[in-house]
Amino acid sequence: MARYRSPFLLLCLAAGIAPSAEAALWLKLRTGHMHEAHPVVQTNLKPYISTYDAAYTFVGIANESGIATAPVTFTTRVPTGFTVTRFVADNWQCTQNGQDVSCVSIADIPTPQLGSDFQPIPPPQGQIRIYYDISPTLAPNTPFNLRGAAGNAANPHDPNGNCDYWNSCLEENSLVLESWLKPSLSFTGSPSYFVPGTERPLTFLADIRGYNVNNGAAAYRMYLPRHVSYDHIVFTTPTSGWSCAPAALGTGRTRLDCSTPALHNATTEPYGASIGGALFLDLDPATTVPGSVDIFVTFENADQPAPEDCYVDPIPKGCARITIPVDAAPAPRLIVERVDPTHPHGISRSPNVFNPGGAQVAIALHYLNTGNATAATPQIDVRLPAGLAYVSASNSAPAVSCTATGNVATGQTLRCAAQSLGTSPNHRGRLELVLQPMLSLPIPSTTITGAVRLDGSITADAMLSDCEATPGQVHCARAVVPVVQPSTCVGLPENEGLYCDGFEER
């Protein structure tokens, strides 16, 4: 049969099956789930079980080389479990007898245009759309076969012949997928745990596959344990249509019931869509820490009832559950860092021995933030002995601002406010002081006392007096520094120079 005389039949149902380009007549089958045909054939689009008026067969019929003269007849047999709900075909009269469908054109079909792939595009007069309900009794992955054929007086279809291009016939073997509603819960943000006495959002999402607006109302129910209460909810997808109300279950538990009059599975998403929002919850200040709270949710519609138990494994497809850790609020904690041999009591110095009236010296008070929150303004207090004068603190990290009170003759007190100190690994601080030893510096040693704190309302004298009384506390630092003998002691007999000698460690 010459190609230019052959009619062209395009029958679109799920997976695109391209016929031989050398055949006289050919068909293409594609099934869909409420989606428009894409420029590129998507071979894995399939209908779903338990969907209403949401799966369809798209049929396109035309003559490859000219007008297809009416009447043109199209026939197919609907697979088991498929029920025809309606036909959309302006140029056709379609009837159904049991599972058999027959459509007859009422006017000629114009010559088709060629697409970018040089394949004919059936004109509107050659298009038929057959919508189905898919039975919920079908098992997931149920196979189906769909065969379609077309013909007219010039190019008749032989029902007893082969189903191939030359006989204007094509068939497809495919699968029917399972529809589902799959909820999920997530708790994100900082901190990663729930703090008693606070409000936090819990994200709710639901994956919809197969079900859509045509399936009617849907509902989800969230079960909240003791100490957890519902505050408010903000839905993001869709933006309207939901209503929520809490219901008391006794023993301090709450069930939040949310419903929508119809699901919102977008027609442009044949594999389904997602809905979701943020559910804001309050945690009772009396909740024991550390601990956890368990929350589960069910999602349902008329075809997929809510599971009875969401704590069984594997978790049912209509369930989601989440365990949220509970702990105290994040807080900073400042302590003195003690490292042998440089600063076993929190203060290092350079040089190791001070010389009265000699060159400037440096000391460093080392401290840590061992908490799980940033220390906004660490406070460091230092008591300098008589004869040791404060010069600067410019090399401190983080940077500090220090104020000195008192006088060198009786001893100065420093109050230093540092910039914020983060958590591990950037949790180390160092107050570095440049000091000038005066001739009045006592021998054989002098003592420097320091303290770190978070509360700026505590006086420096109170903090330092506490550390002088009990120097081993975690927030207290101390350095006993040897002082070198002055030149006036040189040459004195040993028993007369007892108080001129510094420590043996020099």
Coordinates of C-alpha atoms in Angstrom, one line a residue:
M1 CA 0.0 0.0 0.0
A2 CA 1.5 3.4 -1.0
R3 CA 2.3 5.6 2.0
Y4 CA 0.7 8.7 0.5
R5 CA -2.7 6.9 0.3
S6 CA -2.6 5.6 3.8
P7 CA -4.7 7.1 6.7
F8 CA -2.8 7.9 9.9
L9 CA -4.1 6.9 13.3
L10 CA -2.6 8.1 16.5
L11 CA -4.0 6.4 19.7
C12 CA -2.4 7.9 22.8
L13 CA -2.5 5.9 26.1
A14 CA 0.4 5.7 28.8
A15 CA 3.8 4.5 27.5
G16 CA 4.5 5.8 24.0
I17 CA 5.1 2.9 21.5
A18 CA 6.6 4.3 18.3
P19 CA 5.6 2.2 15.2
S20 CA 7.7 1.4 12.2
A21 CA 8.2 4.5 10.0
E22 CA 7.9 2.3 6.9
A23 CA 4.4 1.0 7.7
A24 CA 1.4 2.3 5.8
L25 CA -0.8 2.9 8.9
W26 CA 0.3 3.3 12.5
L27 CA -0.9 4.1 16.0
K28 CA 0.7 5.3 19.1
L29 CA -0.7 4.5 22.6
R30 CA -0.4 6.7 25.7
T31 CA -2.2 6.5 29.0
G32 CA -2.4 9.4 31.3
H33 CA -3.5 10.5 34.8
M34 CA -5.0 13.9 34.2
H35 CA -2.1 15.2 32.3
E36 CA -1.6 16.8 28.9
A37 CA 0.6 15.1 26.3
H38 CA 4.2 16.2 26.5
P39 CA 6.4 17.0 23.5
V40 CA 8.6 14.1 24.5
V41 CA 6.9 10.8 25.1
Q42 CA 7.0 9.8 28.8
T43 CA 7.1 6.1 28.9
N44 CA 6.3 5.6 32.5
L45 CA 3.0 7.6 32.9
K46 CA 0.4 5.1 34.1
P47 CA -3.1 5.3 35.6
Y48 CA -3.7 4.5 39.3
I49 CA -6.1 2.2 41.1
S50 CA -9.0 3.8 43.0
T51 CA -9.0 7.0 41.0
Y52 CA -12.1 8.7 39.7
D53 CA -12.4 10.3 36.3
A54 CA -8.7 10.9 36.5
A55 CA -7.2 8.4 34.0
Y56 CA -7.9 8.8 30.4
T57 CA -7.1 7.5 26.9
F58 CA -6.2 10.2 24.3
V59 CA -6.8 9.2 20.7
G60 CA -5.6 11.1 17.7
I61 CA -6.7 10.1 14.2
A62 CA -5.7 11.6 10.8
N63 CA -4.7 10.7 7.3
E64 CA -0.9 11.1 6.9
S65 CA -1.2 12.6 3.3
G66 CA -4.6 14.3 3.2
I67 CA -8.1 14.5 4.4
A68 CA -9.6 11.4 6.3
T69 CA -13.1 11.2 4.8
A70 CA -16.0 10.6 7.1
P71 CA -17.1 8.3 8.5
V72 CA -14.0 7.2 10.3
T73 CA -14.5 4.6 13.0
F74 CA -12.4 4.0 16.1
T75 CA -12.9 1.0 18.4
T76 CA -11.3 -0.2 21.6
R77 CA -12.0 -2.5 24.5
V78 CA -11.7 -1.1 28.0
P79 CA -9.5 -3.2 30.3
T80 CA -11.1 -5.1 33.2
G81 CA -11.4 -2.7 36.2
F82 CA -11.7 0.4 34.0
T83 CA -15.1 2.1 33.8
V84 CA -15.8 4.7 31.2
T85 CA -17.2 7.9 32.8
R86 CA -17.3 10.3 29.8
F87 CA -16.1 11.0 26.3
V88 CA -14.7 14.4 25.2
A89 CA -14.9 14.4 21.3
D90 CA -16.4 17.3 19.4
N91 CA -16.3 15.6 16.0
W92 CA -17.4 12.2 17.2
Q93 CA -20.3 10.2 18.4
C94 CA -19.1 7.6 20.9
T95 CA -21.1 4.7 22.4
Q96 CA -20.3 1.9 24.9
N97 CA -21.5 -1.6 25.0
G98 CA -20.1 -3.4 28.0
Q99 CA -16.3 -3.0 27.8
D100 CA -16.5 -2.2 24.1
V101 CA -16.2 1.4 22.9
S102 CA -17.0 2.6 19.4
C103 CA -16.6 6.2 18.1
V104 CA -17.7 7.4 14.6
S105 CA -16.7 10.8 13.1
I106 CA -19.5 13.1 12.0
A107 CA -17.3 15.1 9.6
D108 CA -14.0 14.8 7.7
I109 CA -10.7 15.0 9.5
P110 CA -8.3 17.6 8.0
T111 CA -4.8 16.9 7.0
P112 CA -2.4 16.8 10.0
Q113 CA 0.5 19.1 10.6
L114 CA 4.0 17.6 11.1
G115 CA 5.8 18.1 14.4
S116 CA 9.5 18.8 14.9
D117 CA 10.1 15.1 14.8
F118 CA 8.3 14.9 11.4
Q119 CA 5.5 12.9 13.0
P120 CA 1.8 13.9 12.2
I121 CA 0.0 15.9 14.8
P122 CA -3.7 15.0 14.7
P123 CA -6.0 18.1 14.3
P124 CA -8.8 18.8 16.9
Q125 CA -11.4 17.1 14.7
G126 CA -9.4 13.8 15.0
Q127 CA -9.1 13.8 18.8
I128 CA -11.0 11.7 21.3
R129 CA -10.5 11.6 25.0
I130 CA -12.0 8.7 27.0
Y131 CA -12.1 9.2 30.8
Y132 CA -12.2 6.3 33.3
D133 CA -12.7 5.4 36.9
I134 CA -10.1 2.8 38.0
S135 CA -11.5 0.2 40.4
P136 CA -10.1 0.1 43.9
T137 CA -10.4 -3.7 43.8
L138 CA -7.4 -3.9 41.4
A139 CA -4.2 -5.0 43.0
P140 CA -1.1 -2.8 42.8
N141 CA 0.9 -3.4 39.6
T142 CA -2.1 -5.1 37.9
P143 CA -1.2 -5.5 34.2
F144 CA -3.6 -4.4 31.5
N145 CA -3.7 -4.5 27.7
L146 CA -5.3 -1.9 25.5
R147 CA -5.8 -2.3 21.8
G148 CA -7.2 0.4 19.5
A149 CA -8.0 0.4 15.8
A150 CA -9.4 2.9 13.2
G151 CA -10.5 2.8 9.6
N152 CA -12.7 4.3 6.9
A153 CA -14.0 3.2 3.5
A154 CA -10.7 3.9 1.8
N155 CA -8.6 2.3 4.5
P156 CA -10.7 -0.3 6.3
H157 CA -9.5 -2.1 9.5
D158 CA -9.7 -5.9 9.4
P159 CA -10.8 -7.1 12.8
N160 CA -9.6 -10.6 12.0
G161 CA -6.2 -9.5 10.9
N162 CA -3.0 -8.8 12.8
C163 CA -2.8 -5.8 15.1
D164 CA -0.1 -3.9 13.4
Y165 CA 0.7 -0.7 11.5
W166 CA -0.6 -2.1 8.2
N167 CA -3.9 -2.9 9.7
S168 CA -4.3 0.5 11.5
C169 CA -4.0 -1.2 14.9
L170 CA -1.8 -1.0 17.9
E171 CA -1.9 -2.4 21.4
E172 CA -0.1 -1.6 24.7
N173 CA 0.8 -3.6 27.7
S174 CA 1.2 -1.7 30.9
L175 CA 0.6 -1.7 34.7
V176 CA -1.9 0.0 37.0
L177 CA -0.1 1.6 39.9
E178 CA -1.3 1.9 43.5
S179 CA -2.8 5.2 44.7
W180 CA -1.7 6.4 48.1
L181 CA -1.7 9.2 50.6
K182 CA 1.6 9.2 52.5
P183 CA 2.1 11.8 55.3
S184 CA 5.5 12.8 56.7
L185 CA 6.5 14.9 59.7
S186 CA 9.7 16.9 60.3
F187 CA 11.1 19.0 63.1
T188 CA 13.8 21.4 61.9
G189 CA 15.5 24.6 63.0
S190 CA 17.7 25.5 65.9
P191 CA 18.0 24.0 68.4
S192 CA 17.4 20.5 67.1
Y193 CA 15.3 19.7 70.2
F194 CA 12.2 21.0 71.9
V195 CA 12.7 23.3 74.8
P196 CA 10.1 23.4 77.6
G197 CA 8.1 26.6 77.7
T198 CA 8.6 27.4 74.0
E199 CA 6.7 27.2 70.7
R200 CA 8.1 25.4 67.7
P201 CA 6.7 24.5 64.2
L202 CA 6.3 21.0 63.1
T203 CA 6.2 20.6 59.3
F204 CA 3.5 18.3 57.9
L205 CA 3.7 17.0 54.3
A206 CA 1.6 14.5 52.4
D207 CA 2.5 12.9 49.1
I208 CA -0.6 12.3 47.0
R209 CA -0.3 9.8 44.2
G210 CA -3.4 9.0 42.1
Y211 CA -6.0 10.7 44.4
N212 CA -7.1 14.2 43.4
V213 CA -10.0 16.6 43.7
N214 CA -12.3 14.1 42.1
N215 CA -11.8 11.8 45.1
G216 CA -13.4 14.2 47.4
A217 CA -12.7 15.1 51.0
A218 CA -9.6 14.1 52.9
A219 CA -8.5 14.5 56.5
Y220 CA -5.5 14.1 58.7
R221 CA -5.4 13.6 62.5
M222 CA -2.4 14.4 64.6
Y223 CA -2.1 12.8 68.0
L224 CA -0.2 14.9 70.5
P225 CA 1.1 13.4 73.8
R226 CA 1.0 14.9 77.3
H227 CA 2.8 18.3 77.7
V228 CA 2.4 19.1 74.0
S229 CA -0.5 21.4 72.9
Y230 CA -1.7 22.8 69.7
D231 CA -1.2 26.6 69.1
H232 CA -2.0 27.4 65.5
I233 CA -1.5 26.1 62.0
V234 CA -0.3 27.7 58.7
F235 CA -0.9 25.7 55.5
T236 CA 1.3 26.6 52.5
T237 CA 0.0 24.1 49.9
P238 CA -2.8 24.6 49.2
T239 CA -3.3 28.0 50.6
S240 CA -6.9 27.6 51.5
G241 CA -9.6 25.0 52.1
W242 CA -8.4 23.5 55.4
S243 CA -10.0 23.7 58.8
C244 CA -8.5 22.4 62.0
A245 CA -9.8 21.8 65.5
P246 CA -8.2 20.2 68.6
A247 CA -10.1 17.5 70.5
A248 CA -9.2 16.4 74.1
L249 CA -8.5 12.7 74.4
G250 CA -8.0 12.6 78.2
T251 CA -4.8 12.1 80.3
G252 CA -3.5 15.4 78.9
R253 CA -3.5 14.1 75.3
T254 CA -4.9 16.0 72.3
R255 CA -6.0 15.0 68.8
L256 CA -5.9 17.7 66.1
D257 CA -8.5 17.0 63.4
C258 CA -7.9 18.8 60.0
S259 CA -10.0 18.3 56.9
T260 CA -10.4 19.6 53.4
P261 CA -13.4 19.2 51.1
A262 CA -11.2 18.0 48.2
L263 CA -7.6 17.0 47.6
H264 CA -5.5 19.3 45.4
N265 CA -3.6 17.0 43.2
A266 CA -2.5 19.3 40.3
T267 CA -3.4 18.2 36.8
T268 CA 0.1 19.0 35.7
E269 CA 1.6 16.5 38.1
P270 CA 0.4 13.1 36.9
Y271 CA 2.4 11.2 39.5
G272 CA 0.8 13.2 42.3
A273 CA 1.3 16.3 44.4
S274 CA 2.2 17.3 47.9
I275 CA 0.2 19.3 50.4
G276 CA 1.5 20.5 53.7
G277 CA 2.0 23.3 56.2
A278 CA 3.5 24.3 59.5
L279 CA 1.8 23.2 62.7
F280 CA 2.8 25.3 65.7
L281 CA 3.1 23.4 69.0
D282 CA 3.7 24.5 72.6
L283 CA 5.7 22.5 75.1
D284 CA 4.7 22.7 78.8
P285 CA 7.4 24.4 80.9
A286 CA 7.1 21.5 83.4
T287 CA 8.2 18.9 80.8
T288 CA 11.0 16.7 82.2
V289 CA 14.4 17.2 80.6
P290 CA 16.2 15.5 79.0
G291 CA 13.6 13.4 77.4
S292 CA 11.4 13.2 74.2
V293 CA 7.9 13.4 72.9
D294 CA 6.3 11.1 70.3
I295 CA 3.8 12.4 67.8
F296 CA 2.0 10.5 65.1
V297 CA -0.4 11.5 62.3
T298 CA -2.8 9.6 60.0
F299 CA -4.0 10.8 56.6
E300 CA -7.2 9.4 55.0
N301 CA -9.9 9.7 52.4
A302 CA -12.9 7.6 51.4
D303 CA -10.7 5.0 49.6
Q304 CA -7.8 4.9 52.1
P305 CA -9.1 4.7 55.7
A306 CA -6.8 5.8 58.5
P307 CA -4.5 3.0 59.9
E308 CA -5.4 1.7 63.4
D309 CA -1.8 1.7 64.7
C310 CA 1.0 3.9 63.5
Y311 CA 3.6 2.4 65.8
V312 CA 3.8 -1.0 64.1
D313 CA 6.7 -1.7 61.8
P314 CA 6.8 -1.3 58.9
I315 CA 4.9 1.8 59.3
P316 CA 1.5 1.8 57.4
K317 CA 1.5 4.0 54.3
G318 CA -1.2 6.3 55.8
C319 CA 0.9 7.0 58.9
A320 CA 3.8 9.2 59.9
R321 CA 5.5 9.4 63.3
I322 CA 8.3 11.4 64.8
T323 CA 10.2 11.4 68.1
I324 CA 11.4 14.9 69.1
P325 CA 14.1 15.2 71.7
V326 CA 13.4 17.5 74.7
D327 CA 16.1 19.4 76.5
A328 CA 16.8 22.6 78.4
A329 CA 17.3 25.8 76.5
P330 CA 20.8 26.4 75.1
A331 CA 23.0 28.4 77.4
P332 CA 26.6 29.6 77.5
R333 CA 28.9 28.5 80.4
L334 CA 32.2 30.2 81.0
I335 CA 35.1 28.5 82.8
V336 CA 38.8 29.0 83.2
E337 CA 41.0 26.9 80.9
R338 CA 43.7 25.1 82.8
V339 CA 46.6 23.5 80.8
D340 CA 49.8 22.1 82.2
P341 CA 52.6 23.2 82.2
T342 CA 51.9 26.7 80.8
H343 CA 48.8 27.7 82.8
P344 CA 47.7 25.0 85.3
H345 CA 45.6 27.6 87.2
G346 CA 44.4 29.5 84.1
I347 CA 47.0 32.3 83.9
S348 CA 50.1 32.2 81.8
R349 CA 52.9 34.8 82.0
S350 CA 55.9 36.0 80.0
P351 CA 58.6 36.1 81.3
N352 CA 58.2 33.6 84.0
V353 CA 59.8 35.8 86.6
F354 CA 59.0 39.5 87.1
N355 CA 61.8 42.1 87.7
P356 CA 60.8 45.1 89.9
G357 CA 61.4 48.2 87.8
G358 CA 62.3 46.1 84.8
A359 CA 60.8 45.7 81.4
Q360 CA 57.0 45.3 80.7
V361 CA 55.6 41.8 81.1
A362 CA 52.5 40.0 79.7
I363 CA 50.0 37.7 81.4
A364 CA 47.1 35.9 79.7
L365 CA 43.9 34.6 81.4
H366 CA 42.5 31.7 79.3
Y367 CA 38.9 30.9 79.4
L368 CA 36.3 28.7 77.6
N369 CA 32.7 28.7 76.6
T370 CA 31.7 25.1 77.4
G371 CA 27.9 25.8 76.9
N372 CA 25.8 25.2 73.8
A373 CA 25.0 28.8 73.1
T374 CA 27.1 31.9 72.4
A375 CA 28.3 33.9 75.3
A376 CA 27.2 37.4 74.4
T377 CA 29.5 39.5 76.6
P378 CA 32.0 37.5 78.7
Q379 CA 33.1 39.5 81.8
I380 CA 36.6 39.0 83.0
D381 CA 37.9 40.5 86.3
V382 CA 41.5 40.7 87.4
R383 CA 43.1 41.8 90.7
L384 CA 46.7 43.1 90.3
P385 CA 48.9 43.2 93.3
A386 CA 50.6 46.4 94.5
G387 CA 53.5 47.3 92.4
L388 CA 52.1 45.9 89.1
A389 CA 50.6 48.6 86.8
Y390 CA 48.1 47.9 84.0
V391 CA 49.2 49.2 80.5
S392 CA 46.9 47.7 77.8
A393 CA 44.8 44.7 76.7
S394 CA 45.1 45.1 72.9
N395 CA 46.1 41.6 72.0
S396 CA 43.1 39.9 73.6
A397 CA 40.9 37.6 71.6
P398 CA 38.0 38.3 71.4
A399 CA 38.6 42.0 71.7
V400 CA 38.0 43.5 75.2
S401 CA 37.3 46.8 76.8
C402 CA 38.9 47.2 80.2
T403 CA 38.5 49.7 83.0
A404 CA 41.0 50.0 85.9
T405 CA 40.2 51.1 89.4
G406 CA 42.4 51.6 92.4
N407 CA 46.1 52.6 92.3
V408 CA 49.4 50.9 91.7
A409 CA 50.6 51.5 95.2
T410 CA 47.7 49.5 96.8
G411 CA 46.7 47.3 93.8
Q412 CA 44.5 47.8 90.8
T413 CA 41.3 46.0 89.8
L414 CA 40.4 45.5 86.1
R415 CA 36.9 45.0 84.8
C416 CA 37.0 43.8 81.2
A417 CA 34.0 43.2 78.9
A418 CA 34.8 40.9 75.9
Q419 CA 33.0 40.6 72.6
S420 CA 30.9 37.5 72.0
L421 CA 32.4 34.1 72.3
G422 CA 30.9 31.2 70.2
T423 CA 30.6 27.5 71.0
S424 CA 33.0 24.8 70.0
P425 CA 35.2 24.8 68.0
N426 CA 35.4 28.7 68.3
H427 CA 34.9 28.7 72.0
R428 CA 38.3 29.8 73.4
G429 CA 39.0 33.3 74.8
R430 CA 42.2 34.9 76.0
L431 CA 42.5 38.2 78.0
E432 CA 46.1 39.3 77.4
L433 CA 47.3 42.1 79.6
V434 CA 50.5 44.2 79.3
L435 CA 51.8 45.2 82.8
Q436 CA 54.6 47.3 84.1
P437 CA 56.4 45.9 87.2
M438 CA 57.3 48.8 89.6
L439 CA 60.1 49.0 92.1
S440 CA 57.6 48.4 94.8
L441 CA 56.7 45.0 93.5
P442 CA 57.0 42.6 96.5
I443 CA 59.5 39.8 96.6
P444 CA 59.9 36.8 96.6
S445 CA 56.5 36.4 94.7
T446 CA 53.3 38.2 93.9
T447 CA 49.8 36.8 93.3
I448 CA 47.4 37.7 90.5
T449 CA 43.7 36.6 90.8
G450 CA 41.2 36.5 87.9
A451 CA 37.5 35.4 87.4
V452 CA 35.2 34.9 84.4
R453 CA 31.5 35.4 84.5
L454 CA 28.4 36.0 82.4
D455 CA 26.4 38.2 84.8
G456 CA 27.5 41.8 84.5
S457 CA 25.6 42.8 87.6
I458 CA 28.0 41.0 90.0
T459 CA 30.7 43.4 91.2
A460 CA 34.3 42.7 90.4
D461 CA 35.3 42.8 94.1
A462 CA 32.6 40.2 94.9
M463 CA 33.8 37.8 92.2
L464 CA 37.5 38.2 93.0
S465 CA 37.0 37.9 96.8
D466 CA 35.1 34.7 96.1
C467 CA 38.0 33.4 94.0
E468 CA 40.6 34.5 96.6
A469 CA 38.7 32.6 99.3
T470 CA 38.2 29.4 97.2
P471 CA 40.7 29.6 94.3
G472 CA 40.0 26.2 92.8
Q473 CA 36.5 27.0 91.5
V474 CA 36.0 26.5 87.7
H475 CA 35.5 30.2 87.1
C476 CA 38.6 31.3 89.0
A477 CA 42.2 31.8 87.8
R478 CA 45.3 32.4 89.8
A479 CA 49.0 32.9 89.2
V480 CA 51.8 33.1 91.8
V481 CA 54.6 34.8 90.0
P482 CA 58.2 34.7 91.3
V483 CA 59.8 38.1 91.7
V484 CA 63.6 38.5 91.0
Q485 CA 65.7 39.9 93.8
P486 CA 66.6 43.6 93.3
S487 CA 70.2 44.7 92.9
T488 CA 70.4 45.9 96.6
C489 CA 70.3 42.3 97.7
V490 CA 73.4 41.2 95.7
G491 CA 76.4 40.3 97.9
L492 CA 74.5 39.9 101.2
P493 CA 75.3 36.9 103.3
E494 CA 72.9 34.0 102.7
N495 CA 71.1 34.3 106.1
E496 CA 70.6 38.0 105.6
G497 CA 69.3 37.8 102.1
L498 CA 66.5 35.3 102.9
Y499 CA 63.8 37.6 101.6
C500 CA 65.7 38.9 98.6
D501 CA 65.6 35.5 96.7
G502 CA 62.9 34.7 94.3
F503 CA 61.5 31.3 93.6
E504 CA 64.0 28.7 92.5
E505 CA 62.1 28.5 89.2
R506 CA 63.4 31.3 87.0

